PDB file of C-alpha atoms in Angstrom:
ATOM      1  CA  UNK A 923       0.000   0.000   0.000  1.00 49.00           C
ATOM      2  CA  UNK A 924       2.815   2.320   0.863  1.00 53.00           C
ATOM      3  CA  UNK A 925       4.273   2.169  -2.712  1.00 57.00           C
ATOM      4  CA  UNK A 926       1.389   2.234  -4.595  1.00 66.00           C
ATOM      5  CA  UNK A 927       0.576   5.446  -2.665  1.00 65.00           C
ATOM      6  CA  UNK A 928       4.753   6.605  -3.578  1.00 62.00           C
ATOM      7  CA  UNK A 929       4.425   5.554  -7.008  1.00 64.00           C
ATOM      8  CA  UNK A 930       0.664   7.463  -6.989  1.00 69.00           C
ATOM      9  CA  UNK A 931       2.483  10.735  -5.344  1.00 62.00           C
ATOM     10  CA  UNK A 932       5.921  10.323  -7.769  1.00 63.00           C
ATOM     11  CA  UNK A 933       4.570   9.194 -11.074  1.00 70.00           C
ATOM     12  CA  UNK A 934       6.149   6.522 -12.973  1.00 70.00           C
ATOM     13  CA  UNK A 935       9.585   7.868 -14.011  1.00 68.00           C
ATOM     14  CA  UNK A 936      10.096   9.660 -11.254  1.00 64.00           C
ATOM     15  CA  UNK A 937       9.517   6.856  -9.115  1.00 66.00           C
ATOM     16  CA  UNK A 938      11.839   4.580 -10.969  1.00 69.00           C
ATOM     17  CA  UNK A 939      14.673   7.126 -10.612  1.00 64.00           C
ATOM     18  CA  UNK A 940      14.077   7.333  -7.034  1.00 63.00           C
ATOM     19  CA  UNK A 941      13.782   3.442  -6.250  1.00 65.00           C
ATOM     20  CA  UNK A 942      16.832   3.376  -7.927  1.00 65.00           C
ATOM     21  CA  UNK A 943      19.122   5.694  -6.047  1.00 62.00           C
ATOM     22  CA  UNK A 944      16.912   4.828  -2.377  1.00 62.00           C
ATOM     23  CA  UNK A 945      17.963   0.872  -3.090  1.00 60.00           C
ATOM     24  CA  UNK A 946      21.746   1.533  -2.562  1.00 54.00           C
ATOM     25  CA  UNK A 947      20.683   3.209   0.652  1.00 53.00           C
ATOM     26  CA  UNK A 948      17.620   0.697   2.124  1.00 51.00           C
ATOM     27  CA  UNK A 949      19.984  -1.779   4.254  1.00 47.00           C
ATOM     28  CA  UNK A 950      21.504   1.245   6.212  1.00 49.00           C
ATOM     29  CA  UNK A 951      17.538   2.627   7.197  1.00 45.00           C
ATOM     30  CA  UNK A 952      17.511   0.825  10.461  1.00 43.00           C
ATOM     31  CA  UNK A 953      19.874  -1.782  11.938  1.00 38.00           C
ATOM     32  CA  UNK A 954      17.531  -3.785  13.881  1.00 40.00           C
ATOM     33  CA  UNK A 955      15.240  -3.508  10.389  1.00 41.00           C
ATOM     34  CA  UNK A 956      13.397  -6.345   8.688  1.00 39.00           C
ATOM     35  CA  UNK A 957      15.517  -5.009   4.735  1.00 37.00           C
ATOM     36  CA  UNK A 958      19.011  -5.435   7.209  1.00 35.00           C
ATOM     37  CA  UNK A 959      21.548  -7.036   5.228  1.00 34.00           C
ATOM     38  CA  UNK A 960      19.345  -8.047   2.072  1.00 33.00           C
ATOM     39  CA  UNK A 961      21.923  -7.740  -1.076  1.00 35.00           C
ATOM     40  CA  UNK A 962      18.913  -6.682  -3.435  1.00 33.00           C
ATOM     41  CA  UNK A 963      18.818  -3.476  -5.258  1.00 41.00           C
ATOM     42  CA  UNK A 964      14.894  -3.418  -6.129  1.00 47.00           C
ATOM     43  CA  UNK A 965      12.922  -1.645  -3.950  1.00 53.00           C
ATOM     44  CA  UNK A 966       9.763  -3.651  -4.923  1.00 54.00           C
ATOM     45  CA  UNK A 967      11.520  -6.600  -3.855  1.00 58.00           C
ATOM     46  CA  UNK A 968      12.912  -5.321  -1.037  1.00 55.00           C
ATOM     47  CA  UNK A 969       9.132  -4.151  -0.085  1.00 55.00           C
ATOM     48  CA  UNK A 970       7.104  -7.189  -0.814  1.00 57.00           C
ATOM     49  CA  UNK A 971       9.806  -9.057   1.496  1.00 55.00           C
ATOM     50  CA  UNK A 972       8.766  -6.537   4.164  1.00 52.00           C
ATOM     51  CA  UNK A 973       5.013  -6.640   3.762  1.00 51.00           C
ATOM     52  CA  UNK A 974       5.400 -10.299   3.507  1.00 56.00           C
ATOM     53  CA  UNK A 975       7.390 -10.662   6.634  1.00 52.00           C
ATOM     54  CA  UNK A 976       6.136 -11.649  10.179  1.00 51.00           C
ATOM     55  CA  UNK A 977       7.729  -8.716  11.709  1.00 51.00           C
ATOM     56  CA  UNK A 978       5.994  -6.303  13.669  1.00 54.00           C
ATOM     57  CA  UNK A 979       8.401  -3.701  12.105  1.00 54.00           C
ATOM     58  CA  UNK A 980       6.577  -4.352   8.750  1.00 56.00           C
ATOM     59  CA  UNK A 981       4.488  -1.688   8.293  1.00 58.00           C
ATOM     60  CA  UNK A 982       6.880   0.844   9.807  1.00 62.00           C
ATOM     61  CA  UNK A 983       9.892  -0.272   7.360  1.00 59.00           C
ATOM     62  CA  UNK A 984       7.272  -0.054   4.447  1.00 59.00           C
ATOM     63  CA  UNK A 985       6.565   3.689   5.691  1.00 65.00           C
ATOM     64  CA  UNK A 986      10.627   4.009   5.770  1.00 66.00           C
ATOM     65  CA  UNK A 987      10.622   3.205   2.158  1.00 65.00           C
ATOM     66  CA  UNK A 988       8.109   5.070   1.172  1.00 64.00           C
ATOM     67  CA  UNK A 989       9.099   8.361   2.992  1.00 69.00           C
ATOM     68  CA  UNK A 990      12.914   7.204   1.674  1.00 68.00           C
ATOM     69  CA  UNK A 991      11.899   7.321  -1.731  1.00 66.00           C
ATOM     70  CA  UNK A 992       9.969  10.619  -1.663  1.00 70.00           C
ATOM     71  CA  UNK A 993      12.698  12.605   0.015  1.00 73.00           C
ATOM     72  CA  UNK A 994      14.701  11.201  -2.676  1.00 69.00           C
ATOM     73  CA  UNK A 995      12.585  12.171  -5.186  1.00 70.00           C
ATOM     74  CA  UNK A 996      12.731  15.851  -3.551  1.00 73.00           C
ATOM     75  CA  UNK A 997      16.212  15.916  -3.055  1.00 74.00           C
ATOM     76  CA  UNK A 998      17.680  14.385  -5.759  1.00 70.00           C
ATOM     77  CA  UNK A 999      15.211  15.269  -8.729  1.00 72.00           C
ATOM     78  CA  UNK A1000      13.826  18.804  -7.865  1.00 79.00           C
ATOM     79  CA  UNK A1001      12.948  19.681 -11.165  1.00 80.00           C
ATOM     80  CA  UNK A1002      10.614  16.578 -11.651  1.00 76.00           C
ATOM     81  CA  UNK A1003       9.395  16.488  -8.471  1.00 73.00           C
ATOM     82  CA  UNK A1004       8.312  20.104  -8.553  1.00 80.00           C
ATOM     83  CA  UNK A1005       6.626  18.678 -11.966  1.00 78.00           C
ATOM     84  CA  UNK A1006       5.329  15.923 -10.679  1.00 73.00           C
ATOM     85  CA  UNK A1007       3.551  18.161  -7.828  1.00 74.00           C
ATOM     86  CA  UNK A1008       1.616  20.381 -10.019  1.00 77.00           C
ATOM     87  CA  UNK A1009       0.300  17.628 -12.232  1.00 73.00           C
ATOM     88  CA  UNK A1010      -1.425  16.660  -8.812  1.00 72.00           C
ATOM     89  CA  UNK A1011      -2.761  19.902  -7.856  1.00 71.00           C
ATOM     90  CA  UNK A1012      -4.231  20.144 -11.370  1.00 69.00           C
ATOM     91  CA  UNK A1013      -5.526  16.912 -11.017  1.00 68.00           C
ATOM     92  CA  UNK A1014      -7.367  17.061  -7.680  1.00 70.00           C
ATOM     93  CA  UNK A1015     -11.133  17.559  -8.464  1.00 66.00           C
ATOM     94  CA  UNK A1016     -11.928  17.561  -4.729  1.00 71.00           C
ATOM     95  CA  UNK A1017     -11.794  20.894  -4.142  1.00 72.00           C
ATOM     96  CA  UNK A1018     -13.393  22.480  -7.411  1.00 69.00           C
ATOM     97  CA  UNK A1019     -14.091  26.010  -5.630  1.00 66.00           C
ATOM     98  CA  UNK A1020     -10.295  26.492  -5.583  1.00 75.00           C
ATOM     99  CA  UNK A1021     -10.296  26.113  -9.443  1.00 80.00           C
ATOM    100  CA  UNK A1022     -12.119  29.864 -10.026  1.00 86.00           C
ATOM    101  CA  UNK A1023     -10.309  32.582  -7.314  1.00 86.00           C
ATOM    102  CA  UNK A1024     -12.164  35.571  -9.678  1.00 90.00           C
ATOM    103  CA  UNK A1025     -15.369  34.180  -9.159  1.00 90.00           C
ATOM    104  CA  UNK A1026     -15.010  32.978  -5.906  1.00 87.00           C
ATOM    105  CA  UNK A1027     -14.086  36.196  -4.828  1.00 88.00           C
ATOM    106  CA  UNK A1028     -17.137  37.990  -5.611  1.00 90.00           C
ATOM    107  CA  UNK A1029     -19.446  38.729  -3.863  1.00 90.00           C
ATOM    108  CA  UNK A1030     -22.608  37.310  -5.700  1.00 92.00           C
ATOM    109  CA  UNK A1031     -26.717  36.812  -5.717  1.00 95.00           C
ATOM    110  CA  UNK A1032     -27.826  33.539  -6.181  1.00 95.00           C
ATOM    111  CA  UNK A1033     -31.591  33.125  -6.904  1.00 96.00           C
ATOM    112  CA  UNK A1034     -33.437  29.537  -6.808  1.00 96.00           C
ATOM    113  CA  UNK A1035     -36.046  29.347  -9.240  1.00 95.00           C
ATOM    114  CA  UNK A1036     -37.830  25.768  -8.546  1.00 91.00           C
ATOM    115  CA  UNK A1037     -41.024  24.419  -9.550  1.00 85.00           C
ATOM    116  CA  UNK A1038     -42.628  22.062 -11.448  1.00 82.00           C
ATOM    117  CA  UNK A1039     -42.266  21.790 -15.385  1.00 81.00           C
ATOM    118  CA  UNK A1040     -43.881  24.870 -17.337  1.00 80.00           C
ATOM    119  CA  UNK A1041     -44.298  26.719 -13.862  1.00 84.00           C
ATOM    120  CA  UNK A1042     -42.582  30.023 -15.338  1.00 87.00           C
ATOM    121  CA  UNK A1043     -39.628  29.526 -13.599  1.00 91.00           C
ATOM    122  CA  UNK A1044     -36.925  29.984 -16.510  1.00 93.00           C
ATOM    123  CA  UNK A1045     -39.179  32.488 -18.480  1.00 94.00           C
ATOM    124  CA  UNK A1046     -38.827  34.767 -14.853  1.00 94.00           C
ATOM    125  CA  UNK A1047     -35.469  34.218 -15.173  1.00 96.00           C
ATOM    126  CA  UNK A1048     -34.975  34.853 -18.622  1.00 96.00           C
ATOM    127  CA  UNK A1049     -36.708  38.639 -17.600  1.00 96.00           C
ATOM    128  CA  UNK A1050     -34.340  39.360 -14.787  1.00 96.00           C
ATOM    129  CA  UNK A1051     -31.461  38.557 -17.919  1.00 97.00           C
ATOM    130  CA  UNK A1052     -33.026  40.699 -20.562  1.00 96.00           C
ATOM    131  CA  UNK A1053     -33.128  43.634 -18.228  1.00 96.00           C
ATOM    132  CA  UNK A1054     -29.304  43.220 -17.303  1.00 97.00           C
ATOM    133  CA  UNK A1055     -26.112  45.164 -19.368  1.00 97.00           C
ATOM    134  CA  UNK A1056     -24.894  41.909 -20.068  1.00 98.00           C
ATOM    135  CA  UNK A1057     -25.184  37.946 -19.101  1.00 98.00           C
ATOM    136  CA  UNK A1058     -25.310  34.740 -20.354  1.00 98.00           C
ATOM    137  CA  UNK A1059     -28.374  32.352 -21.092  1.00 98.00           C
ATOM    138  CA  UNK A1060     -27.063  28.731 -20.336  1.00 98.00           C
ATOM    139  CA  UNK A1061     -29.143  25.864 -20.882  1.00 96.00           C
ATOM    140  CA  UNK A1062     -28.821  21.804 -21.314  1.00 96.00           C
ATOM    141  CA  UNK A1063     -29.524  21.339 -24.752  1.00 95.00           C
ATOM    142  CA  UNK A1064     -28.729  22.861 -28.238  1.00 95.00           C
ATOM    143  CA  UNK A1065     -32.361  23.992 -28.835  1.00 95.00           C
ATOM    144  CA  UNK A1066     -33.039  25.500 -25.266  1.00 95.00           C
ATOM    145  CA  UNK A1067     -29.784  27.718 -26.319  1.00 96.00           C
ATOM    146  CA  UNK A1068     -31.397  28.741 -29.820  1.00 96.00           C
ATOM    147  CA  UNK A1069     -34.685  29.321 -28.229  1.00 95.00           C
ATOM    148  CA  UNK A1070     -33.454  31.664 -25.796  1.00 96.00           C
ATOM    149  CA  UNK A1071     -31.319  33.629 -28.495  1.00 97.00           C
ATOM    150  CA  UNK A1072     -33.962  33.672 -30.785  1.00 96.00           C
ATOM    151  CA  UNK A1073     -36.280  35.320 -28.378  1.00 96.00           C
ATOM    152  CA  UNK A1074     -33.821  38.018 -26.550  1.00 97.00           C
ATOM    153  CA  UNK A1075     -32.790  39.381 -30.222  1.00 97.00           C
ATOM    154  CA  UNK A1076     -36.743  39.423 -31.339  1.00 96.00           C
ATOM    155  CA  UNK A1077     -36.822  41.256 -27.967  1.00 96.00           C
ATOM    156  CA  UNK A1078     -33.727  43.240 -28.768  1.00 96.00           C
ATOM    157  CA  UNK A1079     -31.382  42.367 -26.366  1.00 97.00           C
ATOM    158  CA  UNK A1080     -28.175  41.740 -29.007  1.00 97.00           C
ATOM    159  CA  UNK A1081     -27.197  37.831 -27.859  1.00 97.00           C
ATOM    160  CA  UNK A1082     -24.946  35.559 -29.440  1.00 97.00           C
ATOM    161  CA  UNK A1083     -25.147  31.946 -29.813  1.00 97.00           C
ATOM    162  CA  UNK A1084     -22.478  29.124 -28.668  1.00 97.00           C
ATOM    163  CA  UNK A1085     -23.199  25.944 -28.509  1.00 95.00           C
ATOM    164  CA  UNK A1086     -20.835  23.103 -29.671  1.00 90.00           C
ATOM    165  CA  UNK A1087     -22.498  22.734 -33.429  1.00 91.00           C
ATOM    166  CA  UNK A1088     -23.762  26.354 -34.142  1.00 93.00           C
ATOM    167  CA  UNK A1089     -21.723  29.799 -33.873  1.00 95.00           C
ATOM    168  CA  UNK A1090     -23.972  33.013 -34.264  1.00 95.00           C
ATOM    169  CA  UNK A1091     -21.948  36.253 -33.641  1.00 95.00           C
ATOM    170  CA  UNK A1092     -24.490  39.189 -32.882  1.00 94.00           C
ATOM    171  CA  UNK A1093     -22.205  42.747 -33.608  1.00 92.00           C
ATOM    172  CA  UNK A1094     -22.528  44.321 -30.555  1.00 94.00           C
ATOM    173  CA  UNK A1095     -23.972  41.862 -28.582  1.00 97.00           C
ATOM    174  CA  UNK A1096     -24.166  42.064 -24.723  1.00 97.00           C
ATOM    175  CA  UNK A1097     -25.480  38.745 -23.868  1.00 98.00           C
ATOM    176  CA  UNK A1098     -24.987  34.876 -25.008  1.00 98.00           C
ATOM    177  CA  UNK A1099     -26.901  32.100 -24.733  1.00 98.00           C
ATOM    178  CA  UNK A1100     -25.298  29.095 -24.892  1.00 97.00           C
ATOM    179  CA  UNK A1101     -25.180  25.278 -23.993  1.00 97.00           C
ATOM    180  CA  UNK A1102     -23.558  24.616 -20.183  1.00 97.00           C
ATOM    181  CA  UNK A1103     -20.389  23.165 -21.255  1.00 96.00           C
ATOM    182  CA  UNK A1104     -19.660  26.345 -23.253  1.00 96.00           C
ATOM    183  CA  UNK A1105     -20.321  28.738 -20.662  1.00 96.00           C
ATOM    184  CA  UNK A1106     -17.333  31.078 -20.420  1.00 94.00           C
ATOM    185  CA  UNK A1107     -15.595  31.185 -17.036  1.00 93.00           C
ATOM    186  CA  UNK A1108     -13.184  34.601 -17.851  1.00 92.00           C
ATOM    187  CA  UNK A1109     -15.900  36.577 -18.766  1.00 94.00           C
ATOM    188  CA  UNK A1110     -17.420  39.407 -16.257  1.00 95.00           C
ATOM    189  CA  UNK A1111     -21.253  39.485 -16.451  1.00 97.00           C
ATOM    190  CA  UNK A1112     -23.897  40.964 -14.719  1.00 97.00           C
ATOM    191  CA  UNK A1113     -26.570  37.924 -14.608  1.00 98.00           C
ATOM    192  CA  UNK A1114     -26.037  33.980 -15.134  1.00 98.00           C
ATOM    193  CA  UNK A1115     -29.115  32.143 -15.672  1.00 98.00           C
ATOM    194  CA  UNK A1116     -28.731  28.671 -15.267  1.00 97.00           C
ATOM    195  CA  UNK A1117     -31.101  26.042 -16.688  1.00 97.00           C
ATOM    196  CA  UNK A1118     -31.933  22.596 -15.241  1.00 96.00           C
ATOM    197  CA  UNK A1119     -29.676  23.095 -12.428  1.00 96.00           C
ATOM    198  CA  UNK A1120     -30.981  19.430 -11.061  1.00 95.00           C
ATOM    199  CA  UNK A1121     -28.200  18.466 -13.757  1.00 95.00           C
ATOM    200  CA  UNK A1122     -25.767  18.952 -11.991  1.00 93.00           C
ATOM    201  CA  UNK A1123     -25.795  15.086  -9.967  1.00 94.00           C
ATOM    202  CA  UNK A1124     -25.875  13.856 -13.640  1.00 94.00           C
ATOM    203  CA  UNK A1125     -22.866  11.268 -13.735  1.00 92.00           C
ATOM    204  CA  UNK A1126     -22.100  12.147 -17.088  1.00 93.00           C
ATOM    205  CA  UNK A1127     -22.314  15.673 -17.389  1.00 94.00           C
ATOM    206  CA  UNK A1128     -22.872  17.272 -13.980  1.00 94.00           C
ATOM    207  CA  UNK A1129     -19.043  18.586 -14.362  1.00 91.00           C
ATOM    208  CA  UNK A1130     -20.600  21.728 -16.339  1.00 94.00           C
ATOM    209  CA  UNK A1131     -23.105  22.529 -14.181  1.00 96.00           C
ATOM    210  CA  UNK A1132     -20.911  22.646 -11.098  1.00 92.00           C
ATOM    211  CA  UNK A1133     -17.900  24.573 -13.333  1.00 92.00           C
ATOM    212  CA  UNK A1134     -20.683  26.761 -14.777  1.00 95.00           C
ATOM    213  CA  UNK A1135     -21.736  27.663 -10.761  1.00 94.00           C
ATOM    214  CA  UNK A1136     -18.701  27.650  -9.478  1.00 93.00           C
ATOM    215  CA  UNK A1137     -16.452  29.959 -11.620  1.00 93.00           C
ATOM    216  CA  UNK A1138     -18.905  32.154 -14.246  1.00 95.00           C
ATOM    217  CA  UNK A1139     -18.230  35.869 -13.054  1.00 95.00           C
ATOM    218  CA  UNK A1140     -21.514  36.982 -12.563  1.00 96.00           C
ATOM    219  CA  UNK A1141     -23.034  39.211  -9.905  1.00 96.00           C
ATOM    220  CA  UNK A1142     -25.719  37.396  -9.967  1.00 97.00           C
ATOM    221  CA  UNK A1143     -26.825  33.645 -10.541  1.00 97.00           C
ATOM    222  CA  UNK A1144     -30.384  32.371 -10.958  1.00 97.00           C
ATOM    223  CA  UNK A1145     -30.494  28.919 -11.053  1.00 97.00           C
ATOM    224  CA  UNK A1146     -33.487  26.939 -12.292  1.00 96.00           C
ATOM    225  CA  UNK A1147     -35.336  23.353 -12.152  1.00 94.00           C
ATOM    226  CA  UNK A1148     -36.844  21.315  -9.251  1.00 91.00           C
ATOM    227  CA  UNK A1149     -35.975  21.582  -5.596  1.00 90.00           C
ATOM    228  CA  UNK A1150     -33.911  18.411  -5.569  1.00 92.00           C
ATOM    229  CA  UNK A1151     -30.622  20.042  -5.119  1.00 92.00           C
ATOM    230  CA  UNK A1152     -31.208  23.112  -3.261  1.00 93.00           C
ATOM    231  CA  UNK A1153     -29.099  21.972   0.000  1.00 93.00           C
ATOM    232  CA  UNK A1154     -26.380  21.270  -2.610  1.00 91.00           C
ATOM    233  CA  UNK A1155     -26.387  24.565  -4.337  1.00 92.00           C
ATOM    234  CA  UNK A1156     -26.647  26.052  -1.079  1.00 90.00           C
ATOM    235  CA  UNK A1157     -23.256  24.540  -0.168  1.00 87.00           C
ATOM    236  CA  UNK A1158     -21.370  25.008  -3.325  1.00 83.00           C
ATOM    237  CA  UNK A1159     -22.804  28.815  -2.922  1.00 77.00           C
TER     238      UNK A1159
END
């Protein structure tokens, strides 16, 4: 467990560069230790004859190797290791709010439209948009998006359309509608409406919900669909 949580933190080359330079070092960890006087310069060898062992040292010499290798790792391979340690951070999706500072910084309005279907709760929400300088329509589906920018330009609010089939560029334009995975998280608007929030505990695309909450820009956020996530919004808020 110990090395599969080394070779998890180091990465594959890095790892192998360490294991090799730590398994010169491993008999001199501990004289009274369980790797003493082994002539064996493979550190997955020298591990599995640990964890194997009857020893009650066993877990503690794994932990020696595994600590061994990563302050090689930092010591001998800086530059890799320094690598290696960003890869993680960028990898770590458990703590998405980190991911948008801008956003997270402001101080914003989040407004819960919920009800049942055809209950007027995205056409209020739609209002609220049309009135503000600029914001962004973003909805589920490629048709929701086109209905939405079809009906703020026949209302004259200049919109542009993004989804990930269609491009329409409105000159001028002060608002976009758009599908959720193409909501723009650099972007400073005044009012974010998001569609069919409920989406967001979809396995498959509930990523673009959460980014779309998380790190759009906007002053202020109505959300919309049924109550069935309210708590969770509330948190992520």
């Amino acid at each position: 467990v110990e090395m599969d949580a080394a070779r998890s933190q180091l990465g594959p080359e890095l790892f192998d560069l360490a294991q090799r330079r730590v398994a010169r070092q491993l008999k001199d960890i501990d004289s009274n230790s369980t790797v003493r006087g082994l002539q064996i310069a493979d550190v997955r060898k020298l591990t599995a004859q640990a964890l194997s062992s009857r020893s009650k040292r066993k877990k503690e010499v794994a932990s020696e190797i595994q600590k061994a290798l990563v302050g090689c790792a930092c010591d001998e391979f800086p530059n890799l290791f320094e690598q290696r340690k960003r890869q993680h951070e960028a990898l770590d999706l458990t703590r998405p709010h980190l991911d948008y500072p801008k956003a997270r910084a402001l101080t914003r309005k989040i407004v819960y439209h919920y009800g049942p279907t055809n209950s007027g709760k995205t056409h209020a929400a739609i209002e609220t948009l049309k009135d503000a300088k600029t914001g962004i329509f973003a909805g589920p589906l490629r048709l929701l998006a086109h209905q939405a920018w079809q009906r703020m330009n026949i209302d004259g609010v200049s919109t542009d359309l993004v989804t990930g089939q269609e491009l329409q560029l409105i000159p001028f334009a002060t608002h976009t509608a758009c599908t959720v995975e193409m909501v723009s998280t650099s972007r400073e608007v005044d009012v974010l409406v998001l569609d069919e929030i409920q989406m967001m505990t979809d396995n498959a695309r509930g990523w673009a919900w959460t980014r779309a909450l998380l790190g759009t820009c906007a002053s202020e956020v109505h959300v919309c669909g049924d109550g069935s996530v309210r708590d969770l919004v509330k948190k992520l808020a």
